[in-house]
Coordinates of C-alpha atoms and ligand atoms in Angstrom, one line a residue:
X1 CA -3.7 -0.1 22.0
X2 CA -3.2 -2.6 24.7
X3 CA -2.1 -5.3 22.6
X4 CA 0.8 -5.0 20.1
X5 CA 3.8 -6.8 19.2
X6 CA 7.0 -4.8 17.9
X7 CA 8.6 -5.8 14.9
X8 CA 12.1 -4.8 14.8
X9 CA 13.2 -3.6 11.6
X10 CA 16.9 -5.3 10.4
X11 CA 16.7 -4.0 7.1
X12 CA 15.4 -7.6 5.6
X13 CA 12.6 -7.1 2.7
X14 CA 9.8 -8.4 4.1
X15 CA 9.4 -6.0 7.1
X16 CA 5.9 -5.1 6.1
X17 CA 4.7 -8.5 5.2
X18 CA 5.7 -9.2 8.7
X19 CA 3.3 -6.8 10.2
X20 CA 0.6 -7.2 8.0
X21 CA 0.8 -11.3 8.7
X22 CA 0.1 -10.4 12.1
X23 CA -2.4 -7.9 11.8
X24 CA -4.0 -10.4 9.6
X25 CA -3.8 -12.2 13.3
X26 CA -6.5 -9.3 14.5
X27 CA -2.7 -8.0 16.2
X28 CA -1.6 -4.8 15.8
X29 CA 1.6 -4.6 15.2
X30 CA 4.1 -1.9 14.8
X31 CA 7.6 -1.5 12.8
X32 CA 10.4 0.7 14.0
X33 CA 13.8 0.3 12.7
X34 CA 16.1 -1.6 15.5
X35 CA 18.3 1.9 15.9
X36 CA 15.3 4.1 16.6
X37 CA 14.2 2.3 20.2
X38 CA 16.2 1.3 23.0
X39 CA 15.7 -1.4 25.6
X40 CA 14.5 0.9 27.9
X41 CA 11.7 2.3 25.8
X42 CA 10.9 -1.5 24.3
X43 CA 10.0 -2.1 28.1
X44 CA 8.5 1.3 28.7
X45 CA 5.9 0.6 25.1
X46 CA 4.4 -2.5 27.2
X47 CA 4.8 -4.7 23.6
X48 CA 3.5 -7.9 24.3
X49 CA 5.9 -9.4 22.0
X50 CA 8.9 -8.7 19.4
X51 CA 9.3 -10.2 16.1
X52 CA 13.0 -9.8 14.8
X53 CA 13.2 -9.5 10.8
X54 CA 15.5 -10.2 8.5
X55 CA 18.3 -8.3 7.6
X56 CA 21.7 -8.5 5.6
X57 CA 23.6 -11.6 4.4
X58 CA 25.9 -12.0 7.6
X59 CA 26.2 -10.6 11.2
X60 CA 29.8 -10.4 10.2
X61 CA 29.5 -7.6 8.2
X62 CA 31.0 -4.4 8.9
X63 CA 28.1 -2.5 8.7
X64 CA 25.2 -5.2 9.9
X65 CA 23.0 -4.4 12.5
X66 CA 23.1 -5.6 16.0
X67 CA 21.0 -4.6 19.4
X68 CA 21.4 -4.9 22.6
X69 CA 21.6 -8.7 24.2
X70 CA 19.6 -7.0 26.6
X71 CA 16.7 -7.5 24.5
X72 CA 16.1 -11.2 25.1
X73 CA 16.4 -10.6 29.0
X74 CA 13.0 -8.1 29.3
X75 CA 11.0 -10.9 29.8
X76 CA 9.3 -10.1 26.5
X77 CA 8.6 -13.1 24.1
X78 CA 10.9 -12.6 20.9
X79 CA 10.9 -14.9 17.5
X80 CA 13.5 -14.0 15.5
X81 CA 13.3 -14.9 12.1
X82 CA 16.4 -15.6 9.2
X83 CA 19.0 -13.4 10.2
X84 CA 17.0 -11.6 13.1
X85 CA 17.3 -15.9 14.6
X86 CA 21.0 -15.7 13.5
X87 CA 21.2 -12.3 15.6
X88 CA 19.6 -14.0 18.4
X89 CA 21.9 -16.7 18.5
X90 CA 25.0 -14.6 18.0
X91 CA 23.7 -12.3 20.9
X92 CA 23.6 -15.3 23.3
X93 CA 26.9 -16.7 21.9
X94 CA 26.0 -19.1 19.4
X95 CA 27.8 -19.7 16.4
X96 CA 27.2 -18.7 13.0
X97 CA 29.2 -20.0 9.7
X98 CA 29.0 -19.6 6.3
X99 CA 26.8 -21.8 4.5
X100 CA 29.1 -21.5 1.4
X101 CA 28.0 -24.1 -1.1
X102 CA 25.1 -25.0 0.7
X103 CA 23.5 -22.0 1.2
X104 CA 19.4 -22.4 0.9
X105 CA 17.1 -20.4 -1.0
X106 CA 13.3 -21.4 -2.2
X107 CA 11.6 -23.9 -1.3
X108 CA 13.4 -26.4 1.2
X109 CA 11.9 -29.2 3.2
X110 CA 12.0 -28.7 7.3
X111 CA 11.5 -31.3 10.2
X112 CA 10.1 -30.2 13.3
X113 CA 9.7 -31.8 16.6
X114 CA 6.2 -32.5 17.5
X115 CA 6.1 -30.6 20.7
X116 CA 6.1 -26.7 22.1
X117 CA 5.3 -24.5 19.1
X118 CA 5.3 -26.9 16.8
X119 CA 3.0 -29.9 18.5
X120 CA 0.3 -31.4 16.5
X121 CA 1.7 -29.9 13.3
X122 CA 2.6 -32.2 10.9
X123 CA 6.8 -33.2 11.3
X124 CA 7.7 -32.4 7.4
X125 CA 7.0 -29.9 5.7
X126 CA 8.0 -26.7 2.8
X127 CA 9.6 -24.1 4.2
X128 CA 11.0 -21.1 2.4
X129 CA 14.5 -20.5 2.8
X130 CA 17.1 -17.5 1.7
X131 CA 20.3 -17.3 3.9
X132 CA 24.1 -17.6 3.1
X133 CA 24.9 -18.0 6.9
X134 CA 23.9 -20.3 9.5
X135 CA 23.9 -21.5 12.8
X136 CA 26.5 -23.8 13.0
X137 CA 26.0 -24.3 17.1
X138 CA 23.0 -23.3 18.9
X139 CA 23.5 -21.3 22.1
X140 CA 23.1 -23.3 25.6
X141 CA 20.2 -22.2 26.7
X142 CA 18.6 -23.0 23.4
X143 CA 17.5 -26.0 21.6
X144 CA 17.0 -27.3 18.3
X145 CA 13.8 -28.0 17.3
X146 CA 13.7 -28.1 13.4
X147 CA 16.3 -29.3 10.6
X148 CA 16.7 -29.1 7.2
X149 CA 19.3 -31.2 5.2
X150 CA 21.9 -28.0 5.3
X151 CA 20.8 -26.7 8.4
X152 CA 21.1 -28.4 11.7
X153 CA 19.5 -25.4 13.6
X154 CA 16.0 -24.4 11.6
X155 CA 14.6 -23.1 14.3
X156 CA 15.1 -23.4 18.3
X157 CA 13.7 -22.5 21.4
X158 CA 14.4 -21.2 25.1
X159 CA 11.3 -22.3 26.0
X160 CA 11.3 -21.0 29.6
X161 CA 12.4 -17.5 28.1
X162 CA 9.9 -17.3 25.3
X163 CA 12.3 -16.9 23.0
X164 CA 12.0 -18.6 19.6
X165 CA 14.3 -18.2 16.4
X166 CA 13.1 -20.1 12.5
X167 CA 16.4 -19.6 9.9
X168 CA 13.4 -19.4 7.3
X169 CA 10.6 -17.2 6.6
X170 CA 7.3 -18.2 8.2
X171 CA 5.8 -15.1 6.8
X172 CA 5.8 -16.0 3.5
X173 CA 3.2 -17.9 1.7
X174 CA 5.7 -20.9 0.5
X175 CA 5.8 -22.2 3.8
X176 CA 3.6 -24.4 4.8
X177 CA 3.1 -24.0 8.7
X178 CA 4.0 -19.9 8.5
X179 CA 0.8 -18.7 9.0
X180 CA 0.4 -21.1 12.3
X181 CA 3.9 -20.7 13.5
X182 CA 3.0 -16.7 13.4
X183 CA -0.5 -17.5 14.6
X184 CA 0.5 -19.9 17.7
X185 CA 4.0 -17.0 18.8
X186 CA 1.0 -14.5 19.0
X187 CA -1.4 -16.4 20.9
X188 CA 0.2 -19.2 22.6
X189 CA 3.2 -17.6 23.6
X190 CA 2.6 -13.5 23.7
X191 CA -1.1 -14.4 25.1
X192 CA -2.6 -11.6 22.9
X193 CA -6.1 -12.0 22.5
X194 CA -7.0 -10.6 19.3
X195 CA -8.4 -7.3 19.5
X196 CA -6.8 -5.2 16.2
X197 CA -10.5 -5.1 14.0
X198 CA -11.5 -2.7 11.2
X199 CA -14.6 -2.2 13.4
X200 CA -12.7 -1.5 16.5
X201 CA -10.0 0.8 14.5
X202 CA -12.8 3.0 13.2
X203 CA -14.8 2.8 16.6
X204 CA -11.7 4.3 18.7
X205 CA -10.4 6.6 16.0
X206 CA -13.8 8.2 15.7
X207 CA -13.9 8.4 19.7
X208 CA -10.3 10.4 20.0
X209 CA -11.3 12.6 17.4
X210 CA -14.4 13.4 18.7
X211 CA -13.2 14.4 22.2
X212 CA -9.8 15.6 21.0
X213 CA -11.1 18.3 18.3
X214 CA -14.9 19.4 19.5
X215 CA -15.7 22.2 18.3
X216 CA -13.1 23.2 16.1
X217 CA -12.7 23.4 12.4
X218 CA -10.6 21.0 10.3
X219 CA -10.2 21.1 6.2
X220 CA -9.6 17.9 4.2
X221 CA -8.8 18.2 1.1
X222 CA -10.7 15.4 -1.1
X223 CA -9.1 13.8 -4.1
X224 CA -11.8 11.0 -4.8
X225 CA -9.1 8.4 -4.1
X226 CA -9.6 5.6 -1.3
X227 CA -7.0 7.2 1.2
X228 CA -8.9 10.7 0.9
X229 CA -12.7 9.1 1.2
X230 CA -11.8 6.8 4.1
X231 CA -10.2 9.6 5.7
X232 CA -12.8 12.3 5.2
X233 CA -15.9 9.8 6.7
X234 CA -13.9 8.7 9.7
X235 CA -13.0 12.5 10.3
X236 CA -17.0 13.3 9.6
X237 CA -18.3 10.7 12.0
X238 CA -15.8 12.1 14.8
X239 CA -16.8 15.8 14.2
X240 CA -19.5 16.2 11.7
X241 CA -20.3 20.2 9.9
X242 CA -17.0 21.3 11.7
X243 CA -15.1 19.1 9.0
X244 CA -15.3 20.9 6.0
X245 CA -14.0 19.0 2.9
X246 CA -12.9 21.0 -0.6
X247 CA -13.1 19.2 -3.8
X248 CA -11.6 20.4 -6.8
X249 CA -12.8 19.1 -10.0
X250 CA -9.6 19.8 -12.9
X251 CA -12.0 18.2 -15.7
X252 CA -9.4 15.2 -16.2
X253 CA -11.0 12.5 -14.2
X254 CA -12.7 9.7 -15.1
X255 CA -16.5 9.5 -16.2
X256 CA -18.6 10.1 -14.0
X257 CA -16.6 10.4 -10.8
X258 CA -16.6 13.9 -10.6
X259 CA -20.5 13.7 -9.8
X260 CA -19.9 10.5 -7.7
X261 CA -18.0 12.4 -5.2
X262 CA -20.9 14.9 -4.7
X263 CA -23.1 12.0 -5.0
X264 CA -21.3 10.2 -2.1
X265 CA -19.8 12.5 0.3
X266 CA -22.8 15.5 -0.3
X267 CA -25.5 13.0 -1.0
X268 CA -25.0 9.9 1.1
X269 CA -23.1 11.6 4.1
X270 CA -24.5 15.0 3.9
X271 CA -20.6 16.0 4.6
X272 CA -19.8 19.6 4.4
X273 CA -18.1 19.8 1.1
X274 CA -17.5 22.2 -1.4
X275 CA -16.9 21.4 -4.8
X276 CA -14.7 23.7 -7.2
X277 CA -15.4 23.4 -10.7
X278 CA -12.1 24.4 -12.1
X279 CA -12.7 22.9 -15.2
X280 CA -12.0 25.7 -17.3
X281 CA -9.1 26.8 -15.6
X282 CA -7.6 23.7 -16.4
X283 CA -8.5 23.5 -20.0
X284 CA -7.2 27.1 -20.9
X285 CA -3.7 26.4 -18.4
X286 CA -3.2 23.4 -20.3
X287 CA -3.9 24.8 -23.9
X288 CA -1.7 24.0 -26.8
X289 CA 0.9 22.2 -24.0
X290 CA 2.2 18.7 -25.0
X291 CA 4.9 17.9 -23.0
X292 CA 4.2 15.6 -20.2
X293 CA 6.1 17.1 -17.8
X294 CA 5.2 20.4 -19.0
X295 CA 1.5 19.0 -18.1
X296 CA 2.4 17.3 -14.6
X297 CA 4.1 20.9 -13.7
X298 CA 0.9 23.0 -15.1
X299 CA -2.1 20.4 -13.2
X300 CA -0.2 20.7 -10.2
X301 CA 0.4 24.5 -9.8
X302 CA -2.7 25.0 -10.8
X303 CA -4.3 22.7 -8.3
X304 CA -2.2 24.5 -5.6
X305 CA -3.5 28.0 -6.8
X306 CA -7.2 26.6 -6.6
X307 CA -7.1 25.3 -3.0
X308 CA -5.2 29.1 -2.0
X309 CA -8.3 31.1 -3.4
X310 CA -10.8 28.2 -1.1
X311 CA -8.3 28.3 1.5
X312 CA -8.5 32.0 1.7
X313 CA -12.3 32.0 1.9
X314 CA -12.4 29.8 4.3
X315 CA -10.0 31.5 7.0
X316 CA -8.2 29.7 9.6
X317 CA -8.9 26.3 10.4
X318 CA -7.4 24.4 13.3
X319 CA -6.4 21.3 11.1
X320 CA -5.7 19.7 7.9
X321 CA -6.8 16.1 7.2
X322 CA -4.5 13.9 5.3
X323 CA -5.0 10.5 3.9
X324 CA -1.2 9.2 5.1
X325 CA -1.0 5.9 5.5
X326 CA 1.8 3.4 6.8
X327 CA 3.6 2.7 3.9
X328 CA 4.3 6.2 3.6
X329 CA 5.1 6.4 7.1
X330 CA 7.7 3.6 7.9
X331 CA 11.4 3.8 7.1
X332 CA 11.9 0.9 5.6
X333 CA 15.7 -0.5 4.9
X334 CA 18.8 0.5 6.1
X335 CA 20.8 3.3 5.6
X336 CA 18.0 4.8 3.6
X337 CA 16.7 8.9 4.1
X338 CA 13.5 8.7 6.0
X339 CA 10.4 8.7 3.0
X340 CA 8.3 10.6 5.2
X341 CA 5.9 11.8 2.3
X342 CA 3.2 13.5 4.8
X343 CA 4.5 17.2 3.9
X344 CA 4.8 16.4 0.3
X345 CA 1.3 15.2 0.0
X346 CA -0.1 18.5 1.5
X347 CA 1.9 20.2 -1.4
X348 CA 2.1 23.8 -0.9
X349 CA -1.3 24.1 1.2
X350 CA 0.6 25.0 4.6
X351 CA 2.0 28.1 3.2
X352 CA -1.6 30.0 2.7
X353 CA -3.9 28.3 4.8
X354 CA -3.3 28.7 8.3
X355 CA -3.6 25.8 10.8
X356 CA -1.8 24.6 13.7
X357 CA -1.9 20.6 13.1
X358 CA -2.3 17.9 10.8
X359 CA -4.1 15.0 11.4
X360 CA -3.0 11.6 9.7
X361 CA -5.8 9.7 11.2
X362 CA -4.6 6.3 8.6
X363 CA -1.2 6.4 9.5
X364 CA -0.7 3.3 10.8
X365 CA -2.8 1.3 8.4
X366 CA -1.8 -0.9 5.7
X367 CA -3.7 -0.6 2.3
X368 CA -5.9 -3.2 2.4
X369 CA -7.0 -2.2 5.9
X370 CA -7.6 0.9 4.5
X371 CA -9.9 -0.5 2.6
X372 CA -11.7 -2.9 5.2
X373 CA -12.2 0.4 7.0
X374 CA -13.6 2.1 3.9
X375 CA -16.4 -1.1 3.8
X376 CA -16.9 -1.0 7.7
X377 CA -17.5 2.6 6.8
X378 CA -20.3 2.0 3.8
X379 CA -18.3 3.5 1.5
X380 CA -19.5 2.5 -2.0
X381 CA -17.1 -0.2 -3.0
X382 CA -15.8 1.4 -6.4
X383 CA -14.6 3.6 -4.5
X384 CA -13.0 1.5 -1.5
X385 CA -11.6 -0.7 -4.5
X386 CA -11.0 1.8 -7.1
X387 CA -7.5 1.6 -8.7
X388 CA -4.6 3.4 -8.6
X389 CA -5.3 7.2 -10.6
X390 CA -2.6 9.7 -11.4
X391 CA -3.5 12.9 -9.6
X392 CA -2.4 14.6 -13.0
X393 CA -5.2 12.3 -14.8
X394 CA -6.8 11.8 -17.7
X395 CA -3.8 14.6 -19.1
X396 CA -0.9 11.8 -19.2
X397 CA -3.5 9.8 -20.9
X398 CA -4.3 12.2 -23.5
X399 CA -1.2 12.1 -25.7
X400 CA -0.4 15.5 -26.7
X401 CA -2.7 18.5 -27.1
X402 CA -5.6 18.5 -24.5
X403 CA -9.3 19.5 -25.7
X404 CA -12.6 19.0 -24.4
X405 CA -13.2 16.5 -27.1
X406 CA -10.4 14.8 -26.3
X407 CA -11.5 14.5 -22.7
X408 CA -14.5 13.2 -23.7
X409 CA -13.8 10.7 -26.4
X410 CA -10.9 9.1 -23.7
X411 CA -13.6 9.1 -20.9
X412 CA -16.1 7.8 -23.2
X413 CA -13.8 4.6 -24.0
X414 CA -12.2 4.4 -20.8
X415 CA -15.6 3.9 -19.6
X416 CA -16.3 1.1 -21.9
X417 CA -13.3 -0.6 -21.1
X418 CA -14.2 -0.7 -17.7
X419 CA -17.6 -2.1 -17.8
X420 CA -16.8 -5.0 -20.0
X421 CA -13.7 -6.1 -17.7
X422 CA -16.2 -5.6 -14.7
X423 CA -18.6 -8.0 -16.6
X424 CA -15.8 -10.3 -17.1
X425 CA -14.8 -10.5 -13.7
X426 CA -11.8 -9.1 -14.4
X427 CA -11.3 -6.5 -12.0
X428 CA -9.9 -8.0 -8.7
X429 CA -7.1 -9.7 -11.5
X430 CA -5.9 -7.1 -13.3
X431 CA -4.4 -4.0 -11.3
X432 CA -5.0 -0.9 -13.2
X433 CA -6.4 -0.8 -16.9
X434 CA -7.6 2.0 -19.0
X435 CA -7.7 3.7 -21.8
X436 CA -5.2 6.0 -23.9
X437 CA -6.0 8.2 -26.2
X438 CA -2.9 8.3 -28.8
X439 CA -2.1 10.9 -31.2
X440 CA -2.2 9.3 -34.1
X441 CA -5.2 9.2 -36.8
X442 CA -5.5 6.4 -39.1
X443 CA -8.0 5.8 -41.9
X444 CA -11.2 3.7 -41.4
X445 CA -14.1 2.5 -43.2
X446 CA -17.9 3.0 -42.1
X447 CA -20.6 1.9 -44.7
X448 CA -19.4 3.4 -47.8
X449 CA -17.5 5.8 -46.6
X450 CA -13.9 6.8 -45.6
X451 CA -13.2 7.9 -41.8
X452 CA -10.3 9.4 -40.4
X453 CA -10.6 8.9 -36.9
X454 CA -8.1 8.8 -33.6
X455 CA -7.0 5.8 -32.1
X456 CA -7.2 4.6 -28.5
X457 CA -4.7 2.1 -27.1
X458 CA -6.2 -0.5 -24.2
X459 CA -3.6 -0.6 -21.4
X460 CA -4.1 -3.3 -18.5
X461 CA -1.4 -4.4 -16.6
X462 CA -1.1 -6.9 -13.7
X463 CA 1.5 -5.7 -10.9
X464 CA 2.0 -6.0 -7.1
X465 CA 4.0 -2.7 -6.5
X466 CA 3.7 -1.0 -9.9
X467 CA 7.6 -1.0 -9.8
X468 CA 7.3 -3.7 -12.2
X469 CA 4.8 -5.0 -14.3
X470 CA 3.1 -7.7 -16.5
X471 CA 0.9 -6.8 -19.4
X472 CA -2.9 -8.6 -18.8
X473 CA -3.6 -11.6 -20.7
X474 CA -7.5 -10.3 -21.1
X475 CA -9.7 -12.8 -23.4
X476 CA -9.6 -12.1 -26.9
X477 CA -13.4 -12.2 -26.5
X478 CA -13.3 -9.4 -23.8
X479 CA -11.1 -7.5 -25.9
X480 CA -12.8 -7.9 -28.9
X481 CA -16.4 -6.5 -27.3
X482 CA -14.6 -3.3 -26.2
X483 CA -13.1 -3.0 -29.6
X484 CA -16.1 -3.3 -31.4
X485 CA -18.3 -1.0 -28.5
X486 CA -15.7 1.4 -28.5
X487 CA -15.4 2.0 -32.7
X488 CA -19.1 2.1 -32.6
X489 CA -20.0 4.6 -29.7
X490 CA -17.3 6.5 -29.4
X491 CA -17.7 9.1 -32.8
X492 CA -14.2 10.0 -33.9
X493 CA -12.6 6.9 -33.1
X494 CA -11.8 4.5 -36.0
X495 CA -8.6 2.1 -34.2
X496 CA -8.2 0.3 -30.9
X497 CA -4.7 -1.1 -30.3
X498 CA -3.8 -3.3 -27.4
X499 CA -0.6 -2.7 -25.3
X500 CA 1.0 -5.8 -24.8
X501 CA 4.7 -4.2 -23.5
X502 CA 5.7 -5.2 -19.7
X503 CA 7.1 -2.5 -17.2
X504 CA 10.6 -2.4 -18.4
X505 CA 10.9 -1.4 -20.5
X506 CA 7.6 0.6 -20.9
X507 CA 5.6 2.6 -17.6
X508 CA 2.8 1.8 -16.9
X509 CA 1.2 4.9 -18.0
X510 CA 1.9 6.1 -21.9
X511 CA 3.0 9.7 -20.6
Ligands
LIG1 P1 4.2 4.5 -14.3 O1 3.6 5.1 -15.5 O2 5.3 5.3 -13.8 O3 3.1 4.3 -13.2 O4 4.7 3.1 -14.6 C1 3.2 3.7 -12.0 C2 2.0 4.0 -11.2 O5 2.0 5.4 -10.8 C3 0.9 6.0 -11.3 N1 1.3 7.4 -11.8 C4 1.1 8.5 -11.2 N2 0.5 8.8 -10.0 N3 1.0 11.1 -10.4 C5 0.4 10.1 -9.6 O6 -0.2 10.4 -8.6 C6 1.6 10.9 -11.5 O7 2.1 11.9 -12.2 C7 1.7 9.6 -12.0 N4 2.2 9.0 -13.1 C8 2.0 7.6 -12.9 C9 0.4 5.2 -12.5 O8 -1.0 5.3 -12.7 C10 0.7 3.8 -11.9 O9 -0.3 3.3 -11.0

């Protein structure tokens, strides 16, 4: 990667919005906390620029981070941003007060010079603001070159050092000239040309694979899921029959994806693939079991067990495919363990099948570039945009007991559900919905007679991290189609229910 810019982790929040605003920049861009590289090894990385985050409250803080003033004398261009400016300027003796009474936070309106950075941008403008401290004396070689009304030093420049500080948060939507402050630190000042593409990712991953692994055999265990597929066709492209991929169907996923898979991967990219139906196995493991743990516990043992008995077959391999990607990867705040999750997502493969590497060949992308790389690909788009599925399935959805018919009267409205928000146009705006089937029966009338039938619950929710979440606000109209499609084609069912409970204090699944 010739170009890419460091961003130096302080522990603020918006660490990864940071990178991803300048990938978005066609910049690649990498985090790594600010106690995990040294000066030396900034230099040594040939970055073409550093971006400082944000970080805790104060620099007077006991336990608040600082680096090395040796940092702003590499010769590398650095903008630091809220407390990683308020670093800066404390690293080059500056001071920094309390805001007290006048601290900022939202939306505040900035001035800006009309020159350097900022020339031909208009002088006044939104900023978004959230800081307790600030600088209450810029350092000498600095200068001002924004205010608000409670801060006399905004943002300033060294301009003959490249170094650049904004006390608010450029990388946030809320401010107006973010994206061009980011755009023109990247360009203007770091010269980076803009080479970081979805078509040149997949292009040079493909490459290094190709010459790295010829003629060796690598397993990649395919789930269905976006991180998976986009995985297993860049791996396919790089090496072709010697990547051979193992599907295992437990019976719990959604209509018709089971036979999209093989459709797709078998079908369409003629991949080597081997599909375990393990359908039955499932069923009779999960018999009579209506705990959802219990369930979670079962599909997931199981799983392991089905992939051993492959594994076995298949004999040594040189590598395992995984579909890691960045979020997974980065430590993100301070003081936290490292959530590394790449071991736990190979579950207990490692211990029967017997390889010598594993290859994360997404590690370093964001979601959403996942997902570009999926379409570069020609991946069907369901899949590149499919939503979020729990690996245990259609079993948390099931609530209690788990039967065939069961399966089939969930997938049945689930897939109803889905093709009436699709018509809609709902998809892109609503995160993950589907349907539940609950345990209860309730009476119902059809012609002249009585039914006794199950009822399914609608669940759509609208989320950004899934930590929280919002119930949708889905048309009456929309949801009274799929109530009337679903009582009518789906035998057995005589209730829909809609779930209009946020995440708190309800999940976002029922089990
Ligand atoms: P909850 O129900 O915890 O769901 O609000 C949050 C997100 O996580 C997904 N989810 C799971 N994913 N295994 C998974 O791989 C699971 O056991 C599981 N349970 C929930 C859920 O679909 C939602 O996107």
């Amino acid at each position: 990667m010739a170009e890419k810019i460091l961003v130096l982790d302080f522990g603020g929040q918006y660490n990864q919005l940071i990178a991803r605003r300048v990938r978005e920049q066609r910049v690649y861009a990498e985090i790594i906390r600010y106690d995990r590289i040294t000066p030396g090894e900034i230099r040594a990385a040939g970055y073409r620029g550093i971006i400082f985050t944000g970080g805790p409250n104060s620099v007077y803080e006991e336990e608040s981070p600082h680096y090395s003033p040796e940092i702003l004398q590499l010769g590398i261009p650095v903008l630091g941003i809220c407390y990683g400016c308020q670093l800066m300027a404390w690293m080059e003796e500056g001071e920094i007060r309390s805001a007290g009474e006048v601290s900022e936070y939202g939306k505040v309106l900035l001035h800006t010079e009309n020159s350097g950075i900022f020339r031909g941008l208009k002088t006044d403008s939104i900023c978004w603001m959230s800081h307790t401290d600030y600088i209450s004396r810029t350092p000498e070689s600095f200068r001002v070159i924004g205010t608000t009304e409670h801060c006399p030093c905004a943002a300033m420049a060294d301009e003959k050092r490249r170094l650049y500080g904004v006390q608010f948060h450029p990388e946030v939507t809320h401010t107006e000239l973010g994206k061009e402050i980011i755009r023109r630190f990247l360009y203007e000042i770091c010269g980076c040309t803009g080479e970081w593409t979805m078509a040149s990712f997949a292009r040079t991953t493909v490459e290094k694979y190709r010459k790295e692994l010829a003629g060796k055999k690598v397993l990649c265990a395919l789930s269905g899921g976006v991180d998976s597929s986009v995985a297993a066709v860049l791996m396919h492209q790089a090496i072709g029959d010697d990547l051979i991929c193992v599907f295992v169907d437990h019976g719990l996923l959604r209509k018709h994806e089971a036979e999209n898979v093989e459709k797709t991967f078998r079908g369409h990219y003629k991949m080597n693939l081997i599909c375990v139906d393990a359908k039955q196995r499932f069923l009779k493991a999960l018999e009579n079991v209506t705990e959802p743990e219990r369930k979670r516990k079962i599909i997931g043992e199981e799983f392991i067990r089905v992939f051993e008995e492959e594994g076995r077959k298949i004999g040594k391999v040189h590598a395992l495919v995984q579909g890691t990607i960045y979020p997974d990867v980065i430590e993100s705040g301070l003081g936290d363990a490292a959530t590394i999750k790449s071991h736990h997502n190979v579950g207990g493969l490692p211990d029967v099948i017997d390889f010598d590497e594993i290859i994360e060949p997404l590690r370093n992308l964001f979601k959403d570039e996942v997902r570009a790389v999926g379409e570069e690909l020609g991946i069907p788009h369901e899949m590149v945009w499919r939503q979020p599925f729990p690996g245990p399935g259609l079993a948390v959805r099931i609530l209690g007991g788990i039967t065939e018919e069961k399966i089939r009267l969930t997938q049945d409205a689930d897939a109803i559900f889905r093709e009436e928000a699709a018509k809609a146009g709902l998809e892109k705006e609503i995160s993950q919905y589907f349907a539940v089937l609950t345990d209860t029966r309730t009476v119902g009338v059809m012609g002249d007679a009585r039914t006794y039938g199950y009822t399914v619950a609608l669940r759509a929710v609208t989320t950004d991290d899934f930590m929280t979440a919002d119930w949708a606000r889905i048309p009456f109209e929309v949801l009274e189609k799929v109530s009337s499609r679903i009582t009518n084609e789906v035998k057995n069912v005589s209730r829909v229910v809609y779930d209009i409970t946020s995440k708190p204090p309800a999940t976002v699944e029922w089990e």
